[in-house]
Amino acid sequence: EEGQFVCVLGANGSGKSTFSKLINALLVPDTGTVTVNNLETNNPDNTFAIRSTAGAVFQNPDDQIVASLVENDVAFGPENLGIENPELRQRVEESLAKVGLAGSGKRETTALSGGQKQRVAIAGVLAMHPSILIFDEASAMLDPRGRRGLMRVCKELHEQGMTVIMITHFMEEAAEADRVIVLNDGHCV
């Protein structure tokens, strides 16, 4: 539901990542329907609106970072939504500040730590102003300090009203959620 912090757990191959990709229409269901904000994902006319609503942060930030400078990477998503300056610059600055990277816009993405890259990936999604934020095992490649930082950002965003869906293997992350869903072989158990 809107405004919830939901954690999705399950063994490897249980369907967690498939579930996350169904939410933002990267995949469409073979049978049944997935509805996001009253829009069915299998209708191609809804794809843009759904992807504008549900932003995803994946396990490996290197798979998500597309630019050599932090500010250009964070601007990539909103630029593709048609956001122009000065609003674009404002969104970039605000998003970097939300993830604790204010003033880092001119840094090269290749010089960042894994945790910093993950925060840049989050900032890039936040700059698109989604109402749903999906973390698909986004903490898996982070050290304990990086995981704590990611959880702090998740909690802060949730407290600001963002719907957060976190897919994880870490029970301490699941303990922070309002609701936990366990998947097994594509089914909620």
PDB file of C-alpha atoms in Angstrom, residues 1-184:
ATOM      1  CA  GLU A   1       0.000   0.000   0.000  1.00  0.00           C
ATOM      2  CA  GLU A   2       1.013   3.607  -0.484  1.00  0.00           C
ATOM      3  CA  GLY A   3       3.538   4.784   2.098  1.00  0.00           C
ATOM      4  CA  GLN A   4       4.488   1.314   3.351  1.00  0.00           C
ATOM      5  CA  PHE A   5       7.979  -0.039   3.854  1.00  0.00           C
ATOM      6  CA  VAL A   6       7.752  -3.616   2.562  1.00  0.00           C
ATOM      7  CA  CYS A   7      10.542  -6.145   2.650  1.00  0.00           C
ATOM      8  CA  VAL A   8      10.568  -9.145   0.309  1.00  0.00           C
ATOM      9  CA  LEU A   9      12.505 -12.229   1.372  1.00  0.00           C
ATOM     10  CA  GLY A  10      13.110 -15.619  -0.216  1.00  0.00           C
ATOM     11  CA  ALA A  11      15.790 -18.020  -1.336  1.00  0.00           C
ATOM     12  CA  ASN A  12      17.738 -17.510  -4.553  1.00  0.00           C
ATOM     13  CA  GLY A  13      15.427 -18.244  -7.469  1.00  0.00           C
ATOM     14  CA  SER A  14      12.248 -17.650  -5.457  1.00  0.00           C
ATOM     15  CA  GLY A  15      11.079 -14.817  -7.712  1.00  0.00           C
ATOM     16  CA  LYS A  16      12.183 -11.725  -5.776  1.00  0.00           C
ATOM     17  CA  SER A  17      13.975  -9.971  -8.637  1.00  0.00           C
ATOM     18  CA  THR A  18      11.277 -10.983 -11.103  1.00  0.00           C
ATOM     19  CA  PHE A  19       8.740  -9.418  -8.731  1.00  0.00           C
ATOM     20  CA  SER A  20      10.715  -6.155  -8.645  1.00  0.00           C
ATOM     21  CA  LYS A  21      10.918  -6.034 -12.437  1.00  0.00           C
ATOM     22  CA  LEU A  22       7.172  -6.671 -12.718  1.00  0.00           C
ATOM     23  CA  ILE A  23       6.456  -3.654 -10.497  1.00  0.00           C
ATOM     24  CA  ASN A  24       8.139  -1.171 -12.833  1.00  0.00           C
ATOM     25  CA  ALA A  25       7.179  -2.935 -16.071  1.00  0.00           C
ATOM     26  CA  LEU A  26      10.681  -4.078 -16.989  1.00  0.00           C
ATOM     27  CA  LEU A  27       8.889  -7.419 -17.272  1.00  0.00           C
ATOM     28  CA  VAL A  28       5.200  -8.008 -17.928  1.00  0.00           C
ATOM     29  CA  PRO A  29       3.331 -11.028 -16.582  1.00  0.00           C
ATOM     30  CA  ASP A  30       2.675 -14.040 -18.831  1.00  0.00           C
ATOM     31  CA  THR A  31      -0.597 -14.584 -16.988  1.00  0.00           C
ATOM     32  CA  GLY A  32      -2.548 -12.481 -14.538  1.00  0.00           C
ATOM     33  CA  THR A  33      -2.047  -8.762 -14.019  1.00  0.00           C
ATOM     34  CA  VAL A  34       0.225  -6.437 -12.104  1.00  0.00           C
ATOM     35  CA  THR A  35      -1.336  -3.098 -11.232  1.00  0.00           C
ATOM     36  CA  VAL A  36       0.682  -0.099 -10.081  1.00  0.00           C
ATOM     37  CA  ASN A  37      -1.247   3.047  -9.130  1.00  0.00           C
ATOM     38  CA  ASN A  38      -4.324   1.668 -10.906  1.00  0.00           C
ATOM     39  CA  LEU A  39      -2.315   1.096 -14.126  1.00  0.00           C
ATOM     40  CA  GLU A  40      -1.877  -2.398 -15.540  1.00  0.00           C
ATOM     41  CA  THR A  41       1.742  -3.042 -16.465  1.00  0.00           C
ATOM     42  CA  ASN A  42       0.913  -5.211 -19.495  1.00  0.00           C
ATOM     43  CA  ASN A  43      -0.657  -2.232 -21.292  1.00  0.00           C
ATOM     44  CA  PRO A  44       2.169  -0.546 -23.289  1.00  0.00           C
ATOM     45  CA  ASP A  45       0.356   2.801 -23.023  1.00  0.00           C
ATOM     46  CA  ASN A  46       0.999   2.693 -19.244  1.00  0.00           C
ATOM     47  CA  THR A  47       4.716   1.872 -19.348  1.00  0.00           C
ATOM     48  CA  PHE A  48       6.023   5.462 -19.188  1.00  0.00           C
ATOM     49  CA  ALA A  49       3.719   6.404 -16.309  1.00  0.00           C
ATOM     50  CA  ILE A  50       4.571   3.242 -14.372  1.00  0.00           C
ATOM     51  CA  ARG A  51       8.322   3.668 -14.810  1.00  0.00           C
ATOM     52  CA  SER A  52       7.973   7.304 -13.757  1.00  0.00           C
ATOM     53  CA  THR A  53       6.154   6.114 -10.626  1.00  0.00           C
ATOM     54  CA  ALA A  54       8.262   3.097  -9.616  1.00  0.00           C
ATOM     55  CA  GLY A  55      12.023   3.618  -9.580  1.00  0.00           C
ATOM     56  CA  ALA A  56      14.431   0.740  -9.028  1.00  0.00           C
ATOM     57  CA  VAL A  57      17.898   0.515  -7.512  1.00  0.00           C
ATOM     58  CA  PHE A  58      19.656  -2.715  -8.379  1.00  0.00           C
ATOM     59  CA  GLN A  59      22.254  -4.875  -6.651  1.00  0.00           C
ATOM     60  CA  ASN A  60      25.307  -3.645  -8.535  1.00  0.00           C
ATOM     61  CA  PRO A  61      25.479   0.142  -8.919  1.00  0.00           C
ATOM     62  CA  ASP A  62      27.970  -0.261 -11.767  1.00  0.00           C
ATOM     63  CA  ASP A  63      25.097  -1.716 -13.815  1.00  0.00           C
ATOM     64  CA  GLN A  64      23.086   1.447 -13.214  1.00  0.00           C
ATOM     65  CA  ILE A  65      25.641   4.247 -13.470  1.00  0.00           C
ATOM     66  CA  VAL A  66      25.788   5.629 -17.009  1.00  0.00           C
ATOM     67  CA  ALA A  67      27.876   8.816 -16.803  1.00  0.00           C
ATOM     68  CA  SER A  68      31.408   9.701 -15.798  1.00  0.00           C
ATOM     69  CA  LEU A  69      30.389  12.640 -13.556  1.00  0.00           C
ATOM     70  CA  VAL A  70      28.058  12.227 -10.594  1.00  0.00           C
ATOM     71  CA  GLU A  71      25.825  15.166 -11.554  1.00  0.00           C
ATOM     72  CA  ASN A  72      25.404  13.891 -15.122  1.00  0.00           C
ATOM     73  CA  ASP A  73      24.518  10.437 -13.875  1.00  0.00           C
ATOM     74  CA  VAL A  74      21.878  11.740 -11.479  1.00  0.00           C
ATOM     75  CA  ALA A  75      20.467  13.970 -14.250  1.00  0.00           C
ATOM     76  CA  PHE A  76      20.135  11.093 -16.747  1.00  0.00           C
ATOM     77  CA  GLY A  77      16.733   9.799 -15.593  1.00  0.00           C
ATOM     78  CA  PRO A  78      14.928  13.117 -15.183  1.00  0.00           C
ATOM     79  CA  GLU A  79      16.396  14.353 -18.480  1.00  0.00           C
ATOM     80  CA  ASN A  80      14.819  11.360 -20.176  1.00  0.00           C
ATOM     81  CA  LEU A  81      11.507  12.313 -18.544  1.00  0.00           C
ATOM     82  CA  GLY A  82      11.788  15.702 -20.263  1.00  0.00           C
ATOM     83  CA  ILE A  83      12.763  17.745 -17.192  1.00  0.00           C
ATOM     84  CA  GLU A  84      14.683  20.857 -18.239  1.00  0.00           C
ATOM     85  CA  ASN A  85      16.900  23.362 -16.445  1.00  0.00           C
ATOM     86  CA  PRO A  86      16.697  24.972 -13.940  1.00  0.00           C
ATOM     87  CA  GLU A  87      14.393  22.316 -12.434  1.00  0.00           C
ATOM     88  CA  LEU A  88      16.781  19.563 -13.581  1.00  0.00           C
ATOM     89  CA  ARG A  89      19.737  21.108 -11.710  1.00  0.00           C
ATOM     90  CA  GLN A  90      17.564  21.592  -8.632  1.00  0.00           C
ATOM     91  CA  ARG A  91      16.451  17.934  -8.682  1.00  0.00           C
ATOM     92  CA  VAL A  92      20.062  16.771  -9.007  1.00  0.00           C
ATOM     93  CA  GLU A  93      21.225  18.890  -6.069  1.00  0.00           C
ATOM     94  CA  GLU A  94      18.262  17.919  -3.861  1.00  0.00           C
ATOM     95  CA  SER A  95      18.660  14.212  -4.629  1.00  0.00           C
ATOM     96  CA  LEU A  96      22.378  14.231  -3.890  1.00  0.00           C
ATOM     97  CA  ALA A  97      21.689  16.011  -0.594  1.00  0.00           C
ATOM     98  CA  LYS A  98      19.033  13.418   0.369  1.00  0.00           C
ATOM     99  CA  VAL A  99      21.580  10.609   0.066  1.00  0.00           C
ATOM    100  CA  GLY A 100      24.375  12.481   1.843  1.00  0.00           C
ATOM    101  CA  LEU A 101      26.374  13.442  -1.254  1.00  0.00           C
ATOM    102  CA  ALA A 102      25.752  17.198  -1.393  1.00  0.00           C
ATOM    103  CA  GLY A 103      28.583  18.930  -3.227  1.00  0.00           C
ATOM    104  CA  SER A 104      29.722  15.742  -4.984  1.00  0.00           C
ATOM    105  CA  GLY A 105      28.303  16.554  -8.417  1.00  0.00           C
ATOM    106  CA  LYS A 106      31.670  17.169 -10.080  1.00  0.00           C
ATOM    107  CA  ARG A 107      33.252  13.951  -8.783  1.00  0.00           C
ATOM    108  CA  GLU A 108      33.997  11.151 -11.209  1.00  0.00           C
ATOM    109  CA  THR A 109      31.796   8.113 -10.692  1.00  0.00           C
ATOM    110  CA  THR A 110      34.763   5.762 -11.166  1.00  0.00           C
ATOM    111  CA  ALA A 111      36.496   7.291  -8.120  1.00  0.00           C
ATOM    112  CA  LEU A 112      33.624   6.492  -5.736  1.00  0.00           C
ATOM    113  CA  SER A 113      33.420   3.665  -3.216  1.00  0.00           C
ATOM    114  CA  GLY A 114      30.766   0.968  -3.616  1.00  0.00           C
ATOM    115  CA  GLY A 115      28.552   2.640  -1.020  1.00  0.00           C
ATOM    116  CA  GLN A 116      28.932   6.040  -2.664  1.00  0.00           C
ATOM    117  CA  LYS A 117      28.082   4.549  -6.073  1.00  0.00           C
ATOM    118  CA  GLN A 118      24.967   2.975  -4.592  1.00  0.00           C
ATOM    119  CA  ARG A 119      23.955   6.361  -3.159  1.00  0.00           C
ATOM    120  CA  VAL A 120      24.484   7.949  -6.603  1.00  0.00           C
ATOM    121  CA  ALA A 121      22.225   5.266  -8.094  1.00  0.00           C
ATOM    122  CA  ILE A 122      19.592   6.078  -5.455  1.00  0.00           C
ATOM    123  CA  ALA A 123      19.950   9.817  -6.128  1.00  0.00           C
ATOM    124  CA  GLY A 124      19.432   9.182  -9.850  1.00  0.00           C
ATOM    125  CA  VAL A 125      16.160   7.417  -9.136  1.00  0.00           C
ATOM    126  CA  LEU A 126      15.064  10.042  -6.573  1.00  0.00           C
ATOM    127  CA  ALA A 127      15.668  12.825  -9.109  1.00  0.00           C
ATOM    128  CA  MET A 128      12.879  11.286 -11.187  1.00  0.00           C
ATOM    129  CA  HIS A 129      10.465  11.889  -8.252  1.00  0.00           C
ATOM    130  CA  PRO A 130       9.000   8.386  -8.062  1.00  0.00           C
ATOM    131  CA  SER A 131       6.360   7.550  -5.479  1.00  0.00           C
ATOM    132  CA  ILE A 132       7.641   3.962  -5.163  1.00  0.00           C
ATOM    133  CA  LEU A 133      11.288   3.088  -4.612  1.00  0.00           C
ATOM    134  CA  ILE A 134      12.358  -0.513  -5.181  1.00  0.00           C
ATOM    135  CA  PHE A 135      15.669  -1.767  -3.799  1.00  0.00           C
ATOM    136  CA  ASP A 136      16.485  -5.077  -5.499  1.00  0.00           C
ATOM    137  CA  GLU A 137      19.183  -6.499  -3.208  1.00  0.00           C
ATOM    138  CA  ALA A 138      20.783  -3.059  -3.298  1.00  0.00           C
ATOM    139  CA  SER A 139      22.758  -3.765  -0.115  1.00  0.00           C
ATOM    140  CA  ALA A 140      24.172  -7.135  -1.221  1.00  0.00           C
ATOM    141  CA  MET A 141      27.511  -5.777  -2.454  1.00  0.00           C
ATOM    142  CA  LEU A 142      27.995  -3.339   0.420  1.00  0.00           C
ATOM    143  CA  ASP A 143      30.035  -3.777   3.575  1.00  0.00           C
ATOM    144  CA  PRO A 144      28.217  -3.503   6.945  1.00  0.00           C
ATOM    145  CA  ARG A 145      28.828   0.243   7.137  1.00  0.00           C
ATOM    146  CA  GLY A 146      27.462   0.730   3.606  1.00  0.00           C
ATOM    147  CA  ARG A 147      24.396  -1.394   4.446  1.00  0.00           C
ATOM    148  CA  ARG A 148      23.707   0.715   7.536  1.00  0.00           C
ATOM    149  CA  GLY A 149      23.978   3.871   5.426  1.00  0.00           C
ATOM    150  CA  LEU A 150      21.593   2.460   2.837  1.00  0.00           C
ATOM    151  CA  MET A 151      19.092   1.501   5.561  1.00  0.00           C
ATOM    152  CA  ARG A 152      19.329   5.011   7.031  1.00  0.00           C
ATOM    153  CA  VAL A 153      18.457   6.483   3.614  1.00  0.00           C
ATOM    154  CA  CYS A 154      15.562   4.000   3.210  1.00  0.00           C
ATOM    155  CA  LYS A 155      14.129   4.877   6.618  1.00  0.00           C
ATOM    156  CA  GLU A 156      14.435   8.618   5.984  1.00  0.00           C
ATOM    157  CA  LEU A 157      12.683   8.317   2.608  1.00  0.00           C
ATOM    158  CA  HIS A 158       9.956   6.181   4.144  1.00  0.00           C
ATOM    159  CA  GLU A 159       9.460   8.709   6.946  1.00  0.00           C
ATOM    160  CA  GLN A 160       8.981  11.365   4.228  1.00  0.00           C
ATOM    161  CA  GLY A 161       6.109   9.307   2.770  1.00  0.00           C
ATOM    162  CA  MET A 162       7.891   7.288   0.081  1.00  0.00           C
ATOM    163  CA  THR A 163       6.675   3.743  -0.556  1.00  0.00           C
ATOM    164  CA  VAL A 164       9.751   1.521  -0.179  1.00  0.00           C
ATOM    165  CA  ILE A 165      10.024  -2.064  -1.394  1.00  0.00           C
ATOM    166  CA  MET A 166      13.242  -3.718  -0.285  1.00  0.00           C
ATOM    167  CA  ILE A 167      14.293  -7.101  -1.604  1.00  0.00           C
ATOM    168  CA  THR A 168      16.978  -8.543   0.626  1.00  0.00           C
ATOM    169  CA  HIS A 169      18.580 -11.570   2.237  1.00  0.00           C
ATOM    170  CA  PHE A 170      19.465  -9.656   5.420  1.00  0.00           C
ATOM    171  CA  MET A 171      17.091 -10.235   8.322  1.00  0.00           C
ATOM    172  CA  GLU A 172      18.195  -7.054  10.124  1.00  0.00           C
ATOM    173  CA  GLU A 173      16.933  -5.094   7.104  1.00  0.00           C
ATOM    174  CA  ALA A 174      13.641  -7.004   7.078  1.00  0.00           C
ATOM    175  CA  ALA A 175      13.163  -6.191  10.773  1.00  0.00           C
ATOM    176  CA  GLU A 176      12.938  -2.478   9.868  1.00  0.00           C
ATOM    177  CA  ALA A 177       9.957  -2.965   7.516  1.00  0.00           C
ATOM    178  CA  ASP A 178       6.258  -2.394   8.175  1.00  0.00           C
ATOM    179  CA  ARG A 179       5.475  -5.630   6.367  1.00  0.00           C
ATOM    180  CA  VAL A 180       7.468  -8.668   5.229  1.00  0.00           C
ATOM    181  CA  ILE A 181       6.551 -10.877   2.271  1.00  0.00           C
ATOM    182  CA  VAL A 182       8.266 -14.231   1.830  1.00  0.00           C
ATOM    183  CA  LEU A 183       8.382 -15.712  -1.675  1.00  0.00           C
ATOM    184  CA  ASN A 184       8.961 -19.338  -2.617  1.00  0.00           C
TER     185      ASN A 184
END
